[in-house]
């Protein structure tokens, strides 16, 4: 199987787990929601790689007209079920993020890419994904795009299973970290772990101006499990600190995901 087949099969099997991943209090969800509220425009959203619909449901409940697209039929089936369960009228389709032309979609005020860039090994495929999103972005619209950070694997072991790092097969990840490079390979599925320093130049080449770049877990990823189970007063303290510091590049290593928010650059 190629990368896409492996990723599709993973999410077909784990659609329920992906939905549950953001249940309850999660710093990733809480911080990202605040940035969505701050930068979303208009009333329409295209959620590319929206998985089982956690963000689509949230945005539809806020009143946005949402269309979800995902590679995994299992994710899309669950998303449709969740739309019905939560009483929202969002649409959902199965398609590869690199080519949405079979769907005949229109234009949107906002486009989310919160998933596909995790799984595309080649920069040219990541660029295809972003340029495909751009085709569906209205003039003045906003792009929201997420990456897994190069430190996410290390944060996972530090947080959940320190001893497990001993038997981690992908130790070459740390060679890439030492060289300030990104890494792609077999992790929870086929995945790309991005070097944060590559993100802004990538979007400059894609023709987007930065509105924000931030760590979606703030400064919490190395102790995420404990902090998310902590009392509300403690969680709010770390949330407040994270919201103050999550756009500072010095602290991106403390997050497992980074989100770029941008708008199409004006033609010269």
PDB file of C-alpha atoms in Angstrom:
ATOM      1  CA  UNK A   1       0.000   0.000   0.000  1.00  0.00           C
ATOM      2  CA  UNK A   2       1.124   3.576  -0.599  1.00  0.00           C
ATOM      3  CA  UNK A   3       1.012   6.322   2.041  1.00  0.00           C
ATOM      4  CA  UNK A   4      -2.579   7.330   1.272  1.00  0.00           C
ATOM      5  CA  UNK A   5      -3.865   3.746   1.464  1.00  0.00           C
ATOM      6  CA  UNK A   6      -2.191   3.196   4.838  1.00  0.00           C
ATOM      7  CA  UNK A   7      -3.550   6.472   6.237  1.00  0.00           C
ATOM      8  CA  UNK A   8      -7.040   5.773   4.889  1.00  0.00           C
ATOM      9  CA  UNK A   9      -7.092   2.314   6.462  1.00  0.00           C
ATOM     10  CA  UNK A  10      -5.831   3.679   9.796  1.00  0.00           C
ATOM     11  CA  UNK A  11      -8.643   6.221  10.056  1.00  0.00           C
ATOM     12  CA  UNK A  12     -11.276   3.792   8.786  1.00  0.00           C
ATOM     13  CA  UNK A  13     -10.345   1.554  11.719  1.00  0.00           C
ATOM     14  CA  UNK A  14      -9.866   4.355  14.258  1.00  0.00           C
ATOM     15  CA  UNK A  15     -12.591   6.879  13.413  1.00  0.00           C
ATOM     16  CA  UNK A  16     -14.226   6.521  16.844  1.00  0.00           C
ATOM     17  CA  UNK A  17     -10.867   6.941  18.591  1.00  0.00           C
ATOM     18  CA  UNK A  18     -10.176  10.086  16.582  1.00  0.00           C
ATOM     19  CA  UNK A  19     -13.548  11.539  17.614  1.00  0.00           C
ATOM     20  CA  UNK A  20     -12.893  10.706  21.271  1.00  0.00           C
ATOM     21  CA  UNK A  21      -9.383  12.172  21.143  1.00  0.00           C
ATOM     22  CA  UNK A  22     -10.731  15.670  21.789  1.00  0.00           C
ATOM     23  CA  UNK A  23     -13.506  14.767  24.236  1.00  0.00           C
ATOM     24  CA  UNK A  24     -13.554  16.520  27.574  1.00  0.00           C
ATOM     25  CA  UNK A  25     -10.941  19.220  28.172  1.00  0.00           C
ATOM     26  CA  UNK A  26      -8.045  19.241  25.709  1.00  0.00           C
ATOM     27  CA  UNK A  27      -5.575  22.090  25.394  1.00  0.00           C
ATOM     28  CA  UNK A  28      -5.307  21.570  21.618  1.00  0.00           C
ATOM     29  CA  UNK A  29      -9.059  21.999  21.197  1.00  0.00           C
ATOM     30  CA  UNK A  30      -9.412  24.887  23.653  1.00  0.00           C
ATOM     31  CA  UNK A  31      -6.541  26.943  22.238  1.00  0.00           C
ATOM     32  CA  UNK A  32      -7.476  26.265  18.618  1.00  0.00           C
ATOM     33  CA  UNK A  33     -11.103  27.262  19.231  1.00  0.00           C
ATOM     34  CA  UNK A  34      -9.950  30.644  20.479  1.00  0.00           C
ATOM     35  CA  UNK A  35      -7.899  31.241  17.339  1.00  0.00           C
ATOM     36  CA  UNK A  36     -10.726  30.114  15.111  1.00  0.00           C
ATOM     37  CA  UNK A  37     -13.051  32.596  16.803  1.00  0.00           C
ATOM     38  CA  UNK A  38     -10.490  35.356  16.371  1.00  0.00           C
ATOM     39  CA  UNK A  39      -9.700  34.845  12.678  1.00  0.00           C
ATOM     40  CA  UNK A  40     -12.711  33.204  10.999  1.00  0.00           C
ATOM     41  CA  UNK A  41     -14.453  35.409   8.438  1.00  0.00           C
ATOM     42  CA  UNK A  42     -17.847  35.348   6.750  1.00  0.00           C
ATOM     43  CA  UNK A  43     -20.093  32.335   7.191  1.00  0.00           C
ATOM     44  CA  UNK A  44     -18.739  29.407   5.129  1.00  0.00           C
ATOM     45  CA  UNK A  45     -16.063  26.847   6.043  1.00  0.00           C
ATOM     46  CA  UNK A  46     -14.431  24.069   4.033  1.00  0.00           C
ATOM     47  CA  UNK A  47     -12.919  21.563   6.485  1.00  0.00           C
ATOM     48  CA  UNK A  48     -10.398  19.552   4.423  1.00  0.00           C
ATOM     49  CA  UNK A  49      -9.214  16.466   6.279  1.00  0.00           C
ATOM     50  CA  UNK A  50     -11.860  17.116   8.911  1.00  0.00           C
ATOM     51  CA  UNK A  51     -11.837  13.515  10.133  1.00  0.00           C
ATOM     52  CA  UNK A  52     -14.957  12.478  12.047  1.00  0.00           C
ATOM     53  CA  UNK A  53     -16.057  16.108  12.339  1.00  0.00           C
ATOM     54  CA  UNK A  54     -15.073  17.382  15.767  1.00  0.00           C
ATOM     55  CA  UNK A  55     -14.267  20.890  14.512  1.00  0.00           C
ATOM     56  CA  UNK A  56     -17.003  20.810  11.863  1.00  0.00           C
ATOM     57  CA  UNK A  57     -19.646  20.139  14.507  1.00  0.00           C
ATOM     58  CA  UNK A  58     -18.257  22.913  16.701  1.00  0.00           C
ATOM     59  CA  UNK A  59     -18.293  25.425  13.820  1.00  0.00           C
ATOM     60  CA  UNK A  60     -21.724  24.375  12.563  1.00  0.00           C
ATOM     61  CA  UNK A  61     -23.131  24.846  16.054  1.00  0.00           C
ATOM     62  CA  UNK A  62     -21.671  28.378  15.951  1.00  0.00           C
ATOM     63  CA  UNK A  63     -23.718  29.038  12.825  1.00  0.00           C
ATOM     64  CA  UNK A  64     -21.172  28.500  10.063  1.00  0.00           C
ATOM     65  CA  UNK A  65     -22.116  26.659   6.882  1.00  0.00           C
ATOM     66  CA  UNK A  66     -19.661  23.772   6.942  1.00  0.00           C
ATOM     67  CA  UNK A  67     -18.533  21.300   4.293  1.00  0.00           C
ATOM     68  CA  UNK A  68     -16.212  18.498   5.447  1.00  0.00           C
ATOM     69  CA  UNK A  69     -13.938  16.480   3.164  1.00  0.00           C
ATOM     70  CA  UNK A  70     -11.841  13.526   4.277  1.00  0.00           C
ATOM     71  CA  UNK A  71      -9.808  10.726   2.711  1.00  0.00           C
ATOM     72  CA  UNK A  72     -11.356   8.089   4.993  1.00  0.00           C
ATOM     73  CA  UNK A  73     -14.863   6.737   4.304  1.00  0.00           C
ATOM     74  CA  UNK A  74     -14.968   5.660   7.948  1.00  0.00           C
ATOM     75  CA  UNK A  75     -14.307   9.197   9.129  1.00  0.00           C
ATOM     76  CA  UNK A  76     -16.915  10.637   6.773  1.00  0.00           C
ATOM     77  CA  UNK A  77     -19.547   8.105   7.838  1.00  0.00           C
ATOM     78  CA  UNK A  78     -18.956   8.955  11.484  1.00  0.00           C
ATOM     79  CA  UNK A  79     -18.982  12.690  10.719  1.00  0.00           C
ATOM     80  CA  UNK A  80     -22.396  12.374   9.072  1.00  0.00           C
ATOM     81  CA  UNK A  81     -23.630  10.464  12.098  1.00  0.00           C
ATOM     82  CA  UNK A  82     -22.320  13.173  14.434  1.00  0.00           C
ATOM     83  CA  UNK A  83     -23.944  15.911  12.342  1.00  0.00           C
ATOM     84  CA  UNK A  84     -27.267  14.142  12.799  1.00  0.00           C
ATOM     85  CA  UNK A  85     -26.639  13.505  16.498  1.00  0.00           C
ATOM     86  CA  UNK A  86     -25.834  17.175  17.172  1.00  0.00           C
ATOM     87  CA  UNK A  87     -28.580  18.504  14.916  1.00  0.00           C
ATOM     88  CA  UNK A  88     -26.367  20.369  12.438  1.00  0.00           C
ATOM     89  CA  UNK A  89     -26.731  20.411   8.665  1.00  0.00           C
ATOM     90  CA  UNK A  90     -23.084  20.229   7.566  1.00  0.00           C
ATOM     91  CA  UNK A  91     -22.118  18.297   4.443  1.00  0.00           C
ATOM     92  CA  UNK A  92     -19.433  15.588   4.207  1.00  0.00           C
ATOM     93  CA  UNK A  93     -17.637  13.973   1.264  1.00  0.00           C
ATOM     94  CA  UNK A  94     -14.850  11.435   0.678  1.00  0.00           C
ATOM     95  CA  UNK A  95     -11.953  12.810  -1.379  1.00  0.00           C
ATOM     96  CA  UNK A  96      -8.151  13.142  -1.463  1.00  0.00           C
ATOM     97  CA  UNK A  97      -7.070  16.606  -0.270  1.00  0.00           C
ATOM     98  CA  UNK A  98      -4.625  16.878  -3.177  1.00  0.00           C
ATOM     99  CA  UNK A  99      -7.427  16.906  -5.751  1.00  0.00           C
ATOM    100  CA  UNK A 100     -10.929  18.043  -4.834  1.00  0.00           C
ATOM    101  CA  UNK A 101     -12.049  18.526  -8.436  1.00  0.00           C
ATOM    102  CA  UNK A 102     -14.376  15.456  -8.433  1.00  0.00           C
ATOM    103  CA  UNK A 103     -16.573  17.199  -5.834  1.00  0.00           C
ATOM    104  CA  UNK A 104     -17.293  20.373  -7.781  1.00  0.00           C
ATOM    105  CA  UNK A 105     -17.094  22.488  -4.641  1.00  0.00           C
ATOM    106  CA  UNK A 106     -17.607  26.229  -4.699  1.00  0.00           C
ATOM    107  CA  UNK A 107     -15.803  29.015  -2.863  1.00  0.00           C
ATOM    108  CA  UNK A 108     -15.553  29.466   0.897  1.00  0.00           C
ATOM    109  CA  UNK A 109     -14.754  32.260   3.324  1.00  0.00           C
ATOM    110  CA  UNK A 110     -12.491  29.947   5.322  1.00  0.00           C
ATOM    111  CA  UNK A 111     -10.597  26.754   4.528  1.00  0.00           C
ATOM    112  CA  UNK A 112      -9.233  24.422   7.205  1.00  0.00           C
ATOM    113  CA  UNK A 113      -6.462  21.889   6.523  1.00  0.00           C
ATOM    114  CA  UNK A 114      -6.152  20.206   9.911  1.00  0.00           C
ATOM    115  CA  UNK A 115      -5.008  16.694   9.059  1.00  0.00           C
ATOM    116  CA  UNK A 116      -3.731  16.191   5.493  1.00  0.00           C
ATOM    117  CA  UNK A 117      -0.386  17.913   6.075  1.00  0.00           C
ATOM    118  CA  UNK A 118       0.300  15.415   8.878  1.00  0.00           C
ATOM    119  CA  UNK A 119       0.489  12.573   6.378  1.00  0.00           C
ATOM    120  CA  UNK A 120       2.042  13.849   3.152  1.00  0.00           C
ATOM    121  CA  UNK A 121       5.728  12.952   2.967  1.00  0.00           C
ATOM    122  CA  UNK A 122       6.741  15.056  -0.048  1.00  0.00           C
ATOM    123  CA  UNK A 123       6.763  18.837   0.084  1.00  0.00           C
ATOM    124  CA  UNK A 124       5.324  18.911  -3.439  1.00  0.00           C
ATOM    125  CA  UNK A 125       2.286  16.958  -2.167  1.00  0.00           C
ATOM    126  CA  UNK A 126       1.898  19.301   0.776  1.00  0.00           C
ATOM    127  CA  UNK A 127       2.056  22.211  -1.669  1.00  0.00           C
ATOM    128  CA  UNK A 128      -0.558  20.531  -3.912  1.00  0.00           C
ATOM    129  CA  UNK A 129      -2.825  20.246  -0.897  1.00  0.00           C
ATOM    130  CA  UNK A 130      -2.443  23.924   0.012  1.00  0.00           C
ATOM    131  CA  UNK A 131      -2.888  25.110  -3.569  1.00  0.00           C
ATOM    132  CA  UNK A 132      -6.002  22.930  -3.889  1.00  0.00           C
ATOM    133  CA  UNK A 133      -7.372  24.597  -0.756  1.00  0.00           C
ATOM    134  CA  UNK A 134      -6.543  27.997  -2.245  1.00  0.00           C
ATOM    135  CA  UNK A 135      -8.703  27.223  -5.293  1.00  0.00           C
ATOM    136  CA  UNK A 136     -11.715  27.173  -2.971  1.00  0.00           C
ATOM    137  CA  UNK A 137     -10.812  30.239  -0.921  1.00  0.00           C
ATOM    138  CA  UNK A 138     -12.672  33.475  -1.618  1.00  0.00           C
ATOM    139  CA  UNK A 139     -10.792  36.747  -2.024  1.00  0.00           C
ATOM    140  CA  UNK A 140      -9.985  37.946   1.480  1.00  0.00           C
ATOM    141  CA  UNK A 141     -10.628  34.482   2.908  1.00  0.00           C
ATOM    142  CA  UNK A 142      -8.563  32.797   5.592  1.00  0.00           C
ATOM    143  CA  UNK A 143      -6.550  29.565   5.513  1.00  0.00           C
ATOM    144  CA  UNK A 144      -5.997  27.515   8.695  1.00  0.00           C
ATOM    145  CA  UNK A 145      -3.369  24.761   8.302  1.00  0.00           C
ATOM    146  CA  UNK A 146      -1.952  22.425  10.953  1.00  0.00           C
ATOM    147  CA  UNK A 147       1.245  20.389  11.193  1.00  0.00           C
ATOM    148  CA  UNK A 148       2.628  17.813  13.626  1.00  0.00           C
ATOM    149  CA  UNK A 149       5.808  19.184  15.186  1.00  0.00           C
ATOM    150  CA  UNK A 150       9.185  17.471  15.017  1.00  0.00           C
ATOM    151  CA  UNK A 151       9.140  17.260  18.837  1.00  0.00           C
ATOM    152  CA  UNK A 152       5.717  15.602  19.058  1.00  0.00           C
ATOM    153  CA  UNK A 153       7.114  12.072  19.262  1.00  0.00           C
ATOM    154  CA  UNK A 154       9.524  13.029  22.029  1.00  0.00           C
ATOM    155  CA  UNK A 155       6.731  14.847  23.890  1.00  0.00           C
ATOM    156  CA  UNK A 156       4.522  11.754  23.625  1.00  0.00           C
ATOM    157  CA  UNK A 157       7.086   9.519  25.297  1.00  0.00           C
ATOM    158  CA  UNK A 158       7.962  12.151  27.889  1.00  0.00           C
ATOM    159  CA  UNK A 159       4.282  12.529  28.732  1.00  0.00           C
ATOM    160  CA  UNK A 160       2.871   9.003  28.477  1.00  0.00           C
ATOM    161  CA  UNK A 161       5.609   6.386  28.288  1.00  0.00           C
ATOM    162  CA  UNK A 162       9.210   7.463  29.084  1.00  0.00           C
ATOM    163  CA  UNK A 163      10.514   3.879  29.098  1.00  0.00           C
ATOM    164  CA  UNK A 164       8.936   3.180  25.709  1.00  0.00           C
ATOM    165  CA  UNK A 165      11.467   5.420  23.998  1.00  0.00           C
ATOM    166  CA  UNK A 166      14.072   2.677  24.491  1.00  0.00           C
ATOM    167  CA  UNK A 167      12.317   0.454  21.950  1.00  0.00           C
ATOM    168  CA  UNK A 168      11.204   3.207  19.550  1.00  0.00           C
ATOM    169  CA  UNK A 169      12.139   1.979  16.044  1.00  0.00           C
ATOM    170  CA  UNK A 170      12.277   5.450  14.465  1.00  0.00           C
ATOM    171  CA  UNK A 171      15.276   6.763  16.374  1.00  0.00           C
ATOM    172  CA  UNK A 172      16.494   8.484  13.204  1.00  0.00           C
ATOM    173  CA  UNK A 173      13.866  11.081  14.083  1.00  0.00           C
ATOM    174  CA  UNK A 174      16.371  12.506  16.559  1.00  0.00           C
ATOM    175  CA  UNK A 175      19.040  12.651  13.859  1.00  0.00           C
ATOM    176  CA  UNK A 176      16.678  14.905  11.918  1.00  0.00           C
ATOM    177  CA  UNK A 177      15.983  17.010  15.007  1.00  0.00           C
ATOM    178  CA  UNK A 178      19.712  17.466  15.503  1.00  0.00           C
ATOM    179  CA  UNK A 179      20.013  18.700  11.909  1.00  0.00           C
ATOM    180  CA  UNK A 180      16.936  20.981  12.172  1.00  0.00           C
ATOM    181  CA  UNK A 181      15.091  18.974   9.531  1.00  0.00           C
ATOM    182  CA  UNK A 182      11.635  17.452   9.213  1.00  0.00           C
ATOM    183  CA  UNK A 183      11.029  13.685   9.371  1.00  0.00           C
ATOM    184  CA  UNK A 184       8.547  11.394   7.630  1.00  0.00           C
ATOM    185  CA  UNK A 185       7.918   7.736   8.341  1.00  0.00           C
ATOM    186  CA  UNK A 186       5.850   5.171  10.183  1.00  0.00           C
ATOM    187  CA  UNK A 187       4.512   6.459  13.519  1.00  0.00           C
ATOM    188  CA  UNK A 188       0.883   6.180  14.713  1.00  0.00           C
ATOM    189  CA  UNK A 189       0.391   5.851  10.940  1.00  0.00           C
ATOM    190  CA  UNK A 190       2.380   7.268   8.035  1.00  0.00           C
ATOM    191  CA  UNK A 191       3.180  10.767   9.245  1.00  0.00           C
ATOM    192  CA  UNK A 192       5.341  13.842   8.728  1.00  0.00           C
ATOM    193  CA  UNK A 193       6.805  15.650  11.743  1.00  0.00           C
ATOM    194  CA  UNK A 194       7.643  19.188  10.642  1.00  0.00           C
ATOM    195  CA  UNK A 195      10.574  21.371  11.618  1.00  0.00           C
ATOM    196  CA  UNK A 196       8.855  24.657  12.614  1.00  0.00           C
ATOM    197  CA  UNK A 197      11.471  26.654  10.747  1.00  0.00           C
ATOM    198  CA  UNK A 198      10.146  25.289   7.442  1.00  0.00           C
ATOM    199  CA  UNK A 199       6.557  26.485   7.871  1.00  0.00           C
ATOM    200  CA  UNK A 200       6.728  30.211   7.112  1.00  0.00           C
ATOM    201  CA  UNK A 201       9.009  29.834   4.066  1.00  0.00           C
ATOM    202  CA  UNK A 202       6.655  27.108   2.779  1.00  0.00           C
ATOM    203  CA  UNK A 203       3.638  29.409   2.952  1.00  0.00           C
ATOM    204  CA  UNK A 204       5.570  32.304   1.454  1.00  0.00           C
ATOM    205  CA  UNK A 205       6.268  30.070  -1.549  1.00  0.00           C
ATOM    206  CA  UNK A 206       2.571  29.122  -1.583  1.00  0.00           C
ATOM    207  CA  UNK A 207       1.633  32.820  -1.760  1.00  0.00           C
ATOM    208  CA  UNK A 208       0.177  33.368   1.728  1.00  0.00           C
ATOM    209  CA  UNK A 209       0.803  36.074   4.299  1.00  0.00           C
ATOM    210  CA  UNK A 210       0.929  35.083   7.948  1.00  0.00           C
ATOM    211  CA  UNK A 211      -1.783  36.205  10.321  1.00  0.00           C
ATOM    212  CA  UNK A 212      -0.644  33.859  13.097  1.00  0.00           C
ATOM    213  CA  UNK A 213       1.516  30.808  13.770  1.00  0.00           C
ATOM    214  CA  UNK A 214       0.998  29.140  17.135  1.00  0.00           C
ATOM    215  CA  UNK A 215       1.450  25.968  19.154  1.00  0.00           C
ATOM    216  CA  UNK A 216      -1.956  24.318  19.470  1.00  0.00           C
ATOM    217  CA  UNK A 217      -1.125  22.745  22.845  1.00  0.00           C
ATOM    218  CA  UNK A 218       0.619  25.875  24.047  1.00  0.00           C
ATOM    219  CA  UNK A 219       3.306  24.895  26.535  1.00  0.00           C
ATOM    220  CA  UNK A 220       1.600  21.735  27.809  1.00  0.00           C
ATOM    221  CA  UNK A 221       2.548  18.806  25.543  1.00  0.00           C
ATOM    222  CA  UNK A 222       5.377  17.355  27.697  1.00  0.00           C
ATOM    223  CA  UNK A 223       2.906  16.850  30.601  1.00  0.00           C
ATOM    224  CA  UNK A 224      -0.346  16.881  28.660  1.00  0.00           C
ATOM    225  CA  UNK A 225      -2.040  13.826  30.193  1.00  0.00           C
ATOM    226  CA  UNK A 226      -1.550  15.007  33.763  1.00  0.00           C
ATOM    227  CA  UNK A 227      -2.511  18.610  33.042  1.00  0.00           C
ATOM    228  CA  UNK A 228      -5.719  17.711  31.201  1.00  0.00           C
ATOM    229  CA  UNK A 229      -6.797  15.613  34.196  1.00  0.00           C
ATOM    230  CA  UNK A 230      -5.943  18.367  36.679  1.00  0.00           C
ATOM    231  CA  UNK A 231      -8.528  20.496  38.507  1.00  0.00           C
ATOM    232  CA  UNK A 232     -10.127  23.282  36.509  1.00  0.00           C
ATOM    233  CA  UNK A 233      -8.194  25.986  38.386  1.00  0.00           C
ATOM    234  CA  UNK A 234      -4.902  24.331  37.399  1.00  0.00           C
ATOM    235  CA  UNK A 235      -5.965  23.794  33.780  1.00  0.00           C
ATOM    236  CA  UNK A 236      -7.030  27.414  33.469  1.00  0.00           C
ATOM    237  CA  UNK A 237      -3.675  28.594  34.793  1.00  0.00           C
ATOM    238  CA  UNK A 238      -1.762  26.603  32.166  1.00  0.00           C
ATOM    239  CA  UNK A 239      -4.260  27.623  29.499  1.00  0.00           C
ATOM    240  CA  UNK A 240      -3.751  31.302  30.311  1.00  0.00           C
ATOM    241  CA  UNK A 241       0.050  30.904  30.219  1.00  0.00           C
ATOM    242  CA  UNK A 242      -0.153  29.011  26.942  1.00  0.00           C
ATOM    243  CA  UNK A 243      -2.367  31.631  25.308  1.00  0.00           C
ATOM    244  CA  UNK A 244       0.169  34.288  26.242  1.00  0.00           C
ATOM    245  CA  UNK A 245       3.151  32.373  24.858  1.00  0.00           C
ATOM    246  CA  UNK A 246       1.905  29.993  22.146  1.00  0.00           C
ATOM    247  CA  UNK A 247       2.879  32.332  19.271  1.00  0.00           C
ATOM    248  CA  UNK A 248       6.458  32.705  20.503  1.00  0.00           C
ATOM    249  CA  UNK A 249       8.689  30.488  18.292  1.00  0.00           C
ATOM    250  CA  UNK A 250      11.007  29.789  21.234  1.00  0.00           C
ATOM    251  CA  UNK A 251       8.270  27.636  22.780  1.00  0.00           C
ATOM    252  CA  UNK A 252       6.971  25.746  19.731  1.00  0.00           C
ATOM    253  CA  UNK A 253       8.765  22.616  20.956  1.00  0.00           C
ATOM    254  CA  UNK A 254       6.250  22.423  23.825  1.00  0.00           C
ATOM    255  CA  UNK A 255       3.409  21.743  21.364  1.00  0.00           C
ATOM    256  CA  UNK A 256       2.599  18.648  19.313  1.00  0.00           C
ATOM    257  CA  UNK A 257       0.782  20.647  16.637  1.00  0.00           C
ATOM    258  CA  UNK A 258       1.395  24.024  15.032  1.00  0.00           C
ATOM    259  CA  UNK A 259      -1.232  25.993  13.146  1.00  0.00           C
ATOM    260  CA  UNK A 260      -0.527  28.542  10.438  1.00  0.00           C
ATOM    261  CA  UNK A 261      -3.275  31.082   9.795  1.00  0.00           C
ATOM    262  CA  UNK A 262      -2.904  33.151   6.656  1.00  0.00           C
ATOM    263  CA  UNK A 263      -4.463  35.025   3.812  1.00  0.00           C
ATOM    264  CA  UNK A 264      -3.588  35.049   0.145  1.00  0.00           C
ATOM    265  CA  UNK A 265      -0.798  37.515  -0.603  1.00  0.00           C
ATOM    266  CA  UNK A 266      -1.697  40.430  -2.835  1.00  0.00           C
ATOM    267  CA  UNK A 267      -0.390  40.152  -6.381  1.00  0.00           C
ATOM    268  CA  UNK A 268       2.528  42.453  -7.133  1.00  0.00           C
TER     269      UNK A 268
END
